[in-house]
Amino acid sequence: MCGMPQQPPIRSTPTRPTRPDASMSLLTNVMDHSLDDGYAEAADRKKAAGDGGLPKTLRARLGLAVGLVLAALVVTVGAAQARVAAPVVAKEREELIDRIDRETETADKLEESVDQLRDDVSTRQREALKHSGDSGQADLVGILSGAVEVHGPGVKLVVNDAKEASTGGDGNPRETSGFSDTGRVRDRDMQRVVNGLWESGAEAVSINGQRLTALSAIRAAGDAILVDNKPLVPPYTVLAVGDGQRLSTRFQDSADGLYLHALQENYGIRTAISVEDDLRLPAAPSVIVRTAEPRTEKGTS
């Protein structure tokens, strides 16, 4: 009878003891000893000398208590004053805003009243001009002075900034002796245009609805153009009453017309001129027309 072969006994290999991780040991040490020994010793020495903790003497304790009371009193008083002053400041602010609103409303009403009175004066002046002296001469004086509105044939000239116009200031603006490539229409450009139209035979001129007279001024305020202290925005539409075709030809051939053409060719300023059959120009506000007659004195014998 055959016996089963015996297997050799399995020997167990003894496990090697593992070394604790260094990081865990350091973390445990920090948790167990949160304070350095030097700090602990310094604290013990200070406590033994009586320097730490609350004051020992009664006077020191009273001084500390008084200081705390004063600090609390200052904080309390400051908070109370701020709470009391806040409504006062808010009330004064509201009163100031209401006052500004009232004064602004009053100024607007006064401005409307001034405009109405100005229109009434202009109407009365035009009526008086029609009924004084020779009717034909009075009409001519009214037209030339701008005291009456005008309609008739003429030319329409539109002057506009370049499509990619830059502002002045640091963008190399035009100087007195010339102008740079800013592409913006300046006040002196419009002055030359208007003077050129007058010289070419215009009988009445307006810019964006503002009637020009012998006393009108075209000025600049920054990049804005002012006509009689009223700001205008581009495009600038200039209407000139006169012999339309002749006026257009003479203006374009004049020095001012060539100047405008140079602005268009060199700096991209857009212009367009056309002959119109009927243009209507309003009367200029607050024009005072005075007429004079020769005075004859009788000779003395």
mmCIF file of C-alpha atoms in Angstrom, residues 2 14 154 191 202 210 222 256 268 273:
data_model
loop_
_atom_site.group_PDB
_atom_site.id
_atom_site.type_symbol
_atom_site.label_atom_id
_atom_site.label_comp_id
_atom_site.label_asym_id
_atom_site.label_seq_id
_atom_site.Cartn_x
_atom_site.Cartn_y
_atom_site.Cartn_z
ATOM 1 C CA CYS A 2 1.479 3.187 -1.147
ATOM 2 C CA PRO A 14 9.430 36.228 10.819
ATOM 3 C CA GLY A 154 -29.705 130.790 -52.732
ATOM 4 C CA GLN A 191 -15.454 132.216 -40.425
ATOM 5 C CA ALA A 202 -25.006 136.631 -50.217
ATOM 6 C CA GLN A 210 -28.714 130.848 -36.371
ATOM 7 C CA GLY A 222 -12.829 123.663 -26.759
ATOM 8 C CA ASP A 256 -12.284 130.939 -49.314
ATOM 9 C CA GLY A 268 -11.100 114.532 -45.350
ATOM 10 C CA ILE A 273 -22.931 122.664 -51.962
#
